[in-house]
CSV table of N, CA and C in Angstrom, one decimal:
chain,number,residue,atom,x,y,z
A,1,UNK,N,36.4,100.1,75.3
A,1,UNK,CA,37.0,100.9,75.9
A,1,UNK,C,38.7,100.6,76.1
A,2,UNK,N,39.2,100.9,76.2
A,2,UNK,CA,40.8,100.6,76.3
A,2,UNK,C,41.4,100.4,77.9
A,3,UNK,N,41.6,99.3,78.1
A,3,UNK,CA,42.7,99.2,79.8
A,3,UNK,C,43.1,100.4,80.6
A,4,UNK,N,43.8,101.4,79.7
A,4,UNK,CA,44.3,102.6,80.1
A,4,UNK,C,43.2,103.4,80.5
A,5,UNK,N,42.6,103.7,79.7
A,5,UNK,CA,41.3,104.6,79.9
A,5,UNK,C,40.6,104.1,81.0
A,6,UNK,N,39.8,103.0,81.2
A,6,UNK,CA,39.4,102.4,81.9
A,6,UNK,C,40.4,102.5,83.3
A,7,UNK,N,41.2,102.4,83.2
A,7,UNK,CA,42.3,102.3,84.4
A,7,UNK,C,42.2,103.7,85.2
A,8,UNK,N,42.2,104.5,84.3
A,8,UNK,CA,42.0,106.3,84.7
A,8,UNK,C,40.8,106.6,85.2
A,9,UNK,N,39.9,106.2,84.6
A,9,UNK,CA,38.8,106.5,85.1
A,9,UNK,C,38.1,105.8,86.6
A,10,UNK,N,38.9,104.9,86.3
A,10,UNK,CA,38.7,104.0,87.8
A,10,UNK,C,39.3,105.0,88.9
A,11,UNK,N,40.8,105.4,88.6
A,11,UNK,CA,41.5,106.0,89.5
A,11,UNK,C,40.6,107.2,89.4
A,12,UNK,N,40.1,107.9,88.9
A,12,UNK,CA,39.7,109.4,88.7
A,12,UNK,C,38.4,109.2,89.7
A,13,UNK,N,37.5,107.8,89.4
A,13,UNK,CA,36.6,107.8,90.4
A,13,UNK,C,36.9,107.5,92.0
A,14,UNK,N,37.7,106.7,92.0
A,14,UNK,CA,38.2,106.3,93.4
A,14,UNK,C,38.7,107.7,93.9
A,15,UNK,N,39.6,108.5,93.4
A,15,UNK,CA,39.7,109.7,94.2
A,15,UNK,C,38.8,110.6,94.3
A,16,UNK,N,38.0,110.9,93.5
A,16,UNK,CA,36.5,111.3,93.8
A,16,UNK,C,35.9,111.0,94.9
A,17,UNK,N,35.7,109.5,95.1
A,17,UNK,CA,35.2,109.2,96.6
A,17,UNK,C,36.3,109.5,97.6
A,18,UNK,N,37.5,109.6,97.9
A,18,UNK,CA,38.3,110.4,98.6
A,18,UNK,C,38.0,111.4,99.4
A,19,UNK,N,37.6,112.6,98.1
A,19,UNK,CA,37.6,113.5,98.1
A,19,UNK,C,35.8,113.8,98.8
A,20,UNK,N,35.2,112.8,98.5
A,20,UNK,CA,34.2,113.3,98.6
A,20,UNK,C,33.5,112.6,100.6
A,21,UNK,N,35.0,112.5,100.9
A,21,UNK,CA,35.0,112.1,102.3
A,21,UNK,C,34.7,113.5,103.2
A,22,UNK,N,35.5,114.8,102.5
A,22,UNK,CA,36.2,115.7,103.3
A,22,UNK,C,34.8,116.3,104.1
A,23,UNK,N,33.7,116.2,103.7
A,23,UNK,CA,32.4,116.8,104.2
A,23,UNK,C,32.0,116.2,105.6
A,24,UNK,N,31.9,115.1,105.4
A,24,UNK,CA,31.7,114.4,106.6
A,24,UNK,C,32.9,114.1,107.6
A,25,UNK,N,34.1,114.2,107.4
A,25,UNK,CA,35.1,114.1,107.8
A,25,UNK,C,34.7,115.4,109.0
A,26,UNK,N,34.9,116.8,108.3
A,26,UNK,CA,34.7,118.3,108.8
A,26,UNK,C,33.4,118.0,109.7
A,27,UNK,N,32.4,117.9,109.3
A,27,UNK,CA,31.4,117.4,109.9
A,27,UNK,C,31.0,116.7,111.2
A,28,UNK,N,31.7,115.6,111.1
A,28,UNK,CA,32.2,115.0,112.5
A,28,UNK,C,33.0,115.6,113.7
A,29,UNK,N,34.1,116.3,112.8
A,29,UNK,CA,34.8,117.1,113.8
A,29,UNK,C,34.4,118.3,114.5
A,30,UNK,N,33.8,118.5,113.6
A,30,UNK,CA,32.8,120.0,114.0
A,30,UNK,C,31.6,119.8,115.2
A,31,UNK,N,31.2,118.3,115.3
A,31,UNK,CA,30.1,118.3,116.0
A,31,UNK,C,30.7,118.8,117.6
A,32,UNK,N,31.9,118.6,117.7
A,32,UNK,CA,32.6,118.9,119.3
A,32,UNK,C,32.7,117.4,119.8
A,33,UNK,N,31.6,116.7,119.9
A,33,UNK,CA,31.7,115.3,120.6
A,33,UNK,C,32.8,114.2,120.2
A,34,UNK,N,33.4,113.8,121.7
A,34,UNK,CA,34.8,112.7,121.4
A,34,UNK,C,34.8,111.5,120.2
A,35,UNK,N,33.2,110.9,120.4
A,35,UNK,CA,32.8,110.3,119.2
A,35,UNK,C,33.2,111.0,117.6
A,36,UNK,N,32.6,112.0,117.7
A,36,UNK,CA,32.6,112.7,116.4
A,36,UNK,C,33.8,113.0,116.1
A,37,UNK,N,34.6,113.6,117.1
A,37,UNK,CA,36.2,113.8,116.5
A,37,UNK,C,36.4,112.4,116.3
A,38,UNK,N,37.0,111.5,116.8
A,38,UNK,CA,37.8,110.5,116.5
A,38,UNK,C,37.2,109.5,115.4
A,39,UNK,N,35.6,109.7,115.2
A,39,UNK,CA,34.8,109.4,113.8
A,39,UNK,C,35.6,109.7,112.5
A,40,UNK,N,35.5,111.1,112.8
A,40,UNK,CA,36.4,112.0,111.7
A,40,UNK,C,37.4,112.1,111.5
A,41,UNK,N,38.3,112.1,112.5
A,41,UNK,CA,39.8,111.8,112.4
A,41,UNK,C,40.2,110.1,111.4
A,42,UNK,N,39.2,109.2,112.1
A,42,UNK,CA,39.5,107.9,111.2
A,42,UNK,C,39.2,108.3,110.3
A,43,UNK,N,38.1,108.5,109.4
A,43,UNK,CA,37.5,109.0,108.0
A,43,UNK,C,39.2,109.2,107.7
A,44,UNK,N,39.5,110.6,108.2
A,44,UNK,CA,40.6,111.1,107.7
A,44,UNK,C,41.6,110.5,107.3
A,45,UNK,N,42.0,109.2,108.3
A,45,UNK,CA,43.2,108.3,108.4
A,45,UNK,C,42.8,107.1,107.0
A,46,UNK,N,41.4,106.7,106.9
A,46,UNK,CA,41.5,106.1,105.9
A,46,UNK,C,41.4,106.7,104.5
A,47,UNK,N,40.7,107.5,104.6
A,47,UNK,CA,40.7,108.5,103.2
A,47,UNK,C,42.1,108.8,102.8
A,48,UNK,N,43.0,109.1,104.1
A,48,UNK,CA,44.6,109.3,103.5
A,48,UNK,C,45.0,108.2,102.8
A,49,UNK,N,45.2,107.5,103.7
A,49,UNK,CA,46.0,105.8,103.2
A,49,UNK,C,45.1,105.4,102.0
A,50,UNK,N,43.6,105.8,101.2
A,50,UNK,CA,43.5,105.4,100.0
A,50,UNK,C,44.1,106.1,99.1
A,51,UNK,N,43.9,107.3,99.2
A,51,UNK,CA,44.9,108.0,98.0
A,51,UNK,C,46.4,107.9,98.0
A,52,UNK,N,47.0,107.5,99.1
A,52,UNK,CA,47.9,107.2,98.8
A,52,UNK,C,48.1,105.8,97.9
A,53,UNK,N,47.3,104.8,98.5
A,53,UNK,CA,47.4,103.6,97.6
A,53,UNK,C,46.8,103.4,95.8
A,54,UNK,N,46.3,104.6,95.8
A,54,UNK,CA,45.6,105.0,94.2
A,54,UNK,C,46.7,106.0,93.9
A,55,UNK,N,46.9,106.8,94.7
A,55,UNK,CA,48.4,107.0,93.3
A,55,UNK,C,49.6,106.5,93.5
A,56,UNK,N,49.9,105.5,94.3
A,56,UNK,CA,51.0,104.8,94.2
A,56,UNK,C,50.6,103.6,93.2
A,57,UNK,N,49.5,103.4,92.9
A,57,UNK,CA,49.1,101.9,91.8
A,57,UNK,C,49.2,102.9,90.7
A,58,UNK,N,48.8,104.2,90.2
A,58,UNK,CA,49.0,105.2,89.1
A,58,UNK,C,50.4,105.3,88.8
A,59,UNK,N,51.4,105.5,89.6
A,59,UNK,CA,52.8,105.5,89.5
A,59,UNK,C,53.3,104.2,88.9
A,60,UNK,N,52.9,103.1,89.5
A,60,UNK,CA,53.7,101.7,89.5
A,60,UNK,C,53.3,101.4,87.7
A,61,UNK,N,51.5,101.5,87.5
A,61,UNK,CA,51.5,101.8,86.2
A,61,UNK,C,52.1,102.3,85.2
A,62,UNK,N,52.6,103.8,85.7
A,62,UNK,CA,53.0,104.4,84.4
A,62,UNK,C,54.6,104.1,84.4
A,63,UNK,N,55.4,103.4,85.6
A,63,UNK,CA,56.5,103.5,85.8
A,63,UNK,C,56.7,102.0,84.6
A,64,UNK,N,56.1,101.1,84.7
A,64,UNK,CA,55.9,99.8,84.1
A,64,UNK,C,55.3,100.0,82.3
A,65,UNK,N,54.6,101.1,82.1
A,65,UNK,CA,54.6,101.6,80.9
A,65,UNK,C,55.4,101.9,80.1
A,66,UNK,N,55.9,103.2,81.0
A,66,UNK,CA,57.4,103.6,80.3
A,66,UNK,C,58.4,102.6,80.1
A,67,UNK,N,59.0,101.7,81.2
A,67,UNK,CA,59.6,100.5,80.6
A,67,UNK,C,59.1,99.8,79.6
A,68,UNK,N,57.8,99.0,79.5
A,68,UNK,CA,57.2,98.2,78.5
A,68,UNK,C,57.7,99.1,77.1
A,69,UNK,N,57.5,100.4,77.0
A,69,UNK,CA,57.5,101.2,75.5
A,69,UNK,C,59.0,101.0,75.3
A,70,UNK,N,59.7,101.2,76.0
A,70,UNK,CA,61.3,101.4,75.9
A,70,UNK,C,61.8,99.9,75.4
A,71,UNK,N,61.3,98.9,75.8
A,71,UNK,CA,61.9,97.2,75.6
A,71,UNK,C,60.9,97.4,74.4
A,72,UNK,N,60.0,97.6,74.0
A,72,UNK,CA,58.9,97.5,72.2
A,72,UNK,C,59.6,98.5,71.5
A,73,UNK,N,60.3,99.8,71.8
A,73,UNK,CA,61.0,100.6,70.9
A,73,UNK,C,62.2,99.6,70.7
A,74,UNK,N,62.9,98.8,71.2
A,74,UNK,CA,64.5,98.5,71.3
A,74,UNK,C,63.7,96.8,70.1
A,75,UNK,N,62.7,96.4,69.8
A,75,UNK,CA,62.4,95.5,69.4
A,75,UNK,C,62.8,93.8,69.9
A,76,UNK,N,62.3,94.1,71.4
A,76,UNK,CA,62.3,93.0,72.4
A,76,UNK,C,60.8,92.8,72.4
A,77,UNK,N,61.2,91.2,71.7
A,77,UNK,CA,59.4,91.1,71.6
A,77,UNK,C,59.7,89.6,72.5
A,78,UNK,N,60.5,89.5,73.7
A,78,UNK,CA,60.1,88.7,74.6
A,78,UNK,C,58.8,88.4,75.2
A,79,UNK,N,57.9,89.3,75.4
A,79,UNK,CA,56.8,89.3,76.0
A,79,UNK,C,56.2,88.3,76.9
A,80,UNK,N,55.0,88.5,77.1
A,80,UNK,CA,54.1,87.6,78.4
A,80,UNK,C,54.5,85.8,77.4
A,81,UNK,N,54.9,85.1,78.5
A,81,UNK,CA,55.2,83.8,78.3
A,81,UNK,C,53.5,83.0,78.0
A,82,UNK,N,53.9,81.8,77.4
A,82,UNK,CA,53.0,81.0,77.4
A,82,UNK,C,53.2,80.1,78.5
A,83,UNK,N,52.7,79.7,79.6
A,83,UNK,CA,52.8,79.0,80.8
A,83,UNK,C,51.4,78.2,81.1
A,84,UNK,N,51.5,77.3,81.3
A,84,UNK,CA,50.3,76.0,81.4
A,84,UNK,C,49.6,77.3,82.7
A,85,UNK,N,47.7,77.0,82.6
A,85,UNK,CA,46.9,77.1,83.3
A,85,UNK,C,46.1,76.6,83.7
A,86,UNK,N,45.6,77.2,84.6
A,86,UNK,CA,43.9,76.8,85.2
A,86,UNK,C,43.0,76.5,84.5
A,87,UNK,N,41.8,76.1,84.7
A,87,UNK,CA,40.6,76.3,83.6
A,87,UNK,C,40.1,77.5,83.9
A,88,UNK,N,40.5,78.4,85.1
A,88,UNK,CA,40.3,79.7,85.3
A,88,UNK,C,40.8,80.5,84.1
A,89,UNK,N,42.4,80.4,84.0
A,89,UNK,CA,42.9,81.0,83.1
A,89,UNK,C,44.4,81.9,84.0
A,90,UNK,N,43.6,81.6,85.1
A,90,UNK,CA,45.3,81.7,86.3
A,90,UNK,C,46.3,80.5,85.5
A,91,UNK,N,48.0,81.5,86.2
A,91,UNK,CA,49.0,80.6,85.6
A,91,UNK,C,48.6,79.7,87.3
A,92,UNK,N,49.1,78.3,86.5
A,92,UNK,CA,49.6,77.3,87.7
A,92,UNK,C,50.4,78.0,88.4
A,93,UNK,N,50.3,77.7,89.5
A,93,UNK,CA,51.6,78.3,91.0
A,93,UNK,C,52.9,78.0,90.6
A,94,UNK,N,52.8,76.2,90.2
A,94,UNK,CA,54.2,75.5,90.0
A,94,UNK,C,54.6,76.3,88.6
A,95,UNK,N,54.2,76.4,87.8
A,95,UNK,CA,54.6,77.1,86.4
A,95,UNK,C,55.2,78.7,86.5
A,96,UNK,N,54.3,79.3,87.6
A,96,UNK,CA,54.6,80.8,87.6
A,96,UNK,C,56.4,80.8,88.2
A,97,UNK,N,56.6,80.0,89.7
A,97,UNK,CA,57.5,79.9,90.5
A,97,UNK,C,59.0,79.1,89.4
A,98,UNK,N,58.3,78.4,88.6
A,98,UNK,CA,59.6,78.0,87.6
A,98,UNK,C,59.7,79.4,86.8
A,99,UNK,N,59.0,79.8,86.3
A,99,UNK,CA,59.3,81.4,85.6
A,99,UNK,C,59.8,82.3,86.4
A,100,UNK,N,59.3,82.6,87.6
A,100,UNK,CA,60.4,83.4,88.2
A,100,UNK,C,61.9,82.7,88.4
A,101,UNK,N,62.4,81.4,88.5
A,101,UNK,CA,63.3,81.0,88.8
A,101,UNK,C,64.3,81.2,87.5
A,102,UNK,N,63.8,80.7,86.7
A,102,UNK,CA,64.2,81.2,85.1
A,102,UNK,C,64.9,83.1,85.0
A,103,UNK,N,64.0,83.5,85.5
A,103,UNK,CA,64.2,84.8,85.1
A,103,UNK,C,65.5,85.4,85.7
A,104,UNK,N,65.2,84.8,87.6
A,104,UNK,CA,66.3,85.0,88.4
A,104,UNK,C,67.8,85.0,88.0
A,105,UNK,N,67.7,83.6,87.2
A,105,UNK,CA,68.7,83.1,86.9
A,105,UNK,C,69.4,83.7,85.9
A,106,UNK,N,68.6,84.5,84.8
A,106,UNK,CA,68.9,85.6,83.6
A,106,UNK,C,69.5,86.2,84.3
A,107,UNK,N,68.6,86.9,85.4
A,107,UNK,CA,68.9,88.3,86.0
A,107,UNK,C,70.6,88.3,86.6
A,108,UNK,N,70.6,87.0,87.3
A,108,UNK,CA,72.6,87.2,88.0
A,108,UNK,C,73.4,87.0,86.9
A,109,UNK,N,73.2,86.5,85.1
A,109,UNK,CA,73.8,86.1,84.4
A,109,UNK,C,74.2,87.7,84.2
A,110,UNK,N,73.7,88.7,84.0
A,110,UNK,CA,73.8,90.4,84.0
A,110,UNK,C,72.8,91.0,84.6
A,111,UNK,N,73.2,91.1,85.9
A,111,UNK,CA,72.7,92.3,86.9
A,111,UNK,C,72.4,93.5,86.5
A,112,UNK,N,72.5,93.8,85.2
A,112,UNK,CA,73.3,95.6,84.7
A,112,UNK,C,72.1,95.7,83.5
A,113,UNK,N,71.4,94.6,83.3
A,113,UNK,CA,70.9,94.6,82.5
A,113,UNK,C,69.5,95.0,82.5
A,114,UNK,N,69.0,96.0,82.5
A,114,UNK,CA,67.5,96.3,82.8
A,114,UNK,C,66.5,95.9,81.9
A,115,UNK,N,66.7,95.0,81.0
A,115,UNK,CA,65.5,94.5,80.7
A,115,UNK,C,65.1,93.0,81.0
A,116,UNK,N,66.7,92.3,81.8
A,116,UNK,CA,66.1,90.9,82.3
A,116,UNK,C,65.5,91.7,83.5
A,117,UNK,N,65.7,92.7,84.4
A,117,UNK,CA,64.9,93.2,85.4
A,117,UNK,C,63.3,93.1,85.3
A,118,UNK,N,63.1,93.7,84.2
A,118,UNK,CA,61.8,94.3,84.0
A,118,UNK,C,61.2,93.0,83.7
A,119,UNK,N,61.6,92.0,83.2
A,119,UNK,CA,61.3,90.5,82.8
A,119,UNK,C,61.2,90.0,84.4
A,120,UNK,N,62.2,90.0,85.3
A,120,UNK,CA,61.6,89.4,86.2
A,120,UNK,C,60.9,90.0,86.9
A,121,UNK,N,60.2,91.2,87.0
A,121,UNK,CA,59.7,92.5,87.6
A,121,UNK,C,57.8,91.5,86.9
A,122,UNK,N,58.1,91.3,85.4
A,122,UNK,CA,56.6,90.5,85.2
A,122,UNK,C,56.5,89.3,85.6
A,123,UNK,N,57.8,88.4,85.8
A,123,UNK,CA,57.8,87.1,86.3
A,123,UNK,C,56.9,87.0,88.0
A,124,UNK,N,57.3,88.3,88.5
A,124,UNK,CA,57.3,88.3,90.1
A,124,UNK,C,55.3,88.7,90.3
A,125,UNK,N,54.9,89.4,88.8
A,125,UNK,CA,54.0,90.0,89.0
A,125,UNK,C,52.8,88.5,88.7
A,126,UNK,N,53.3,87.7,87.5
A,126,UNK,CA,52.4,86.2,87.3
A,126,UNK,C,52.4,85.3,88.7
A,127,UNK,N,53.5,85.4,89.3
A,127,UNK,CA,53.4,84.7,90.8
A,127,UNK,C,52.4,85.9,91.1
A,128,UNK,N,52.2,86.5,91.6
A,128,UNK,CA,51.6,87.3,92.2
A,128,UNK,C,52.2,87.6,93.7
A,129,UNK,N,53.7,87.9,93.3
A,129,UNK,CA,54.5,88.3,94.8
A,129,UNK,C,54.4,89.8,94.3
A,130,UNK,N,54.0,91.0,94.5
A,130,UNK,CA,53.4,92.5,93.9
A,130,UNK,C,54.7,93.0,94.8
A,131,UNK,N,55.3,92.9,96.0
A,131,UNK,CA,56.1,93.6,96.7
A,131,UNK,C,57.4,93.1,95.8
A,132,UNK,N,57.9,91.9,94.9
A,132,UNK,CA,59.0,92.1,94.6
A,132,UNK,C,58.8,92.7,93.1
A,133,UNK,N,58.0,92.6,92.6
A,133,UNK,CA,57.7,93.2,91.2
A,133,UNK,C,57.9,94.2,91.2
A,134,UNK,N,57.7,94.7,92.2
A,134,UNK,CA,57.8,96.8,92.3
A,134,UNK,C,59.4,97.0,92.4
A,135,UNK,N,59.7,96.0,93.4
A,135,UNK,CA,60.7,96.1,93.5
A,135,UNK,C,62.3,95.9,92.2
A,136,UNK,N,61.4,94.7,91.5
A,136,UNK,CA,62.4,94.9,90.3
A,136,UNK,C,62.4,95.3,89.2
A,137,UNK,N,60.7,96.0,89.3
A,137,UNK,CA,60.5,96.9,87.9
A,137,UNK,C,61.2,98.4,88.5
A,138,UNK,N,61.3,98.8,89.7
A,138,UNK,CA,62.1,100.2,90.4
A,138,UNK,C,63.9,99.6,89.9
A,139,UNK,N,64.3,98.7,90.1
A,139,UNK,CA,65.5,98.1,89.8
A,139,UNK,C,65.6,98.3,88.1
A,140,UNK,N,64.8,98.1,87.5
A,140,UNK,CA,65.1,98.0,86.0
A,140,UNK,C,64.7,99.7,85.7
A,141,UNK,N,63.9,100.5,86.2
A,141,UNK,CA,63.6,101.9,85.5
A,141,UNK,C,65.1,102.8,86.2
A,142,UNK,N,65.9,102.1,87.4
A,142,UNK,CA,66.4,102.7,87.8
A,142,UNK,C,68.1,102.7,86.7
A,143,UNK,N,67.6,101.4,86.3
A,143,UNK,CA,68.7,101.0,85.7
A,143,UNK,C,68.9,101.4,84.3
A,144,UNK,N,67.7,101.4,83.4
A,144,UNK,CA,67.6,102.1,82.5
A,144,UNK,C,67.9,103.8,82.4
A,145,UNK,N,67.8,104.4,83.6
A,145,UNK,CA,67.7,106.0,83.7
A,145,UNK,C,69.1,105.9,84.1
A,146,UNK,N,70.1,105.2,84.1
A,146,UNK,CA,71.3,105.3,84.4
A,146,UNK,C,72.6,105.0,82.9
A,147,UNK,N,71.8,104.0,82.6
A,147,UNK,CA,72.5,103.7,81.5
A,147,UNK,C,71.7,104.3,80.3
């Protein structure tokens, strides 16, 4: 099973889990007791947060895939760097940070190049800096759309 299909199945199953919360939510609220109403509303909030997170992950993946396909279509083969790893396979934190700094320096030389922003987003992902990865990917996509 390829990774896209597996991701789609996982997302659908997760969203079905959120939908499955509807009956218990309604049941708890209809009890009419304070505890039941509070529990039902708590479940509704948890379900809404979970649904938002799932949808955001799907959108992030689709954005990254779109930009990556455009990069590959242009023949850019910079790809995933060969960085030193731990025995577990994870990239060494020092190596990841050095790669982030290298990509930042490249972006500083040409901040209007969406390719460099995409590579910076990937470097942040390697360094497990999700927030900056999302921001850099959004910048890459905006630059790609505008140019």
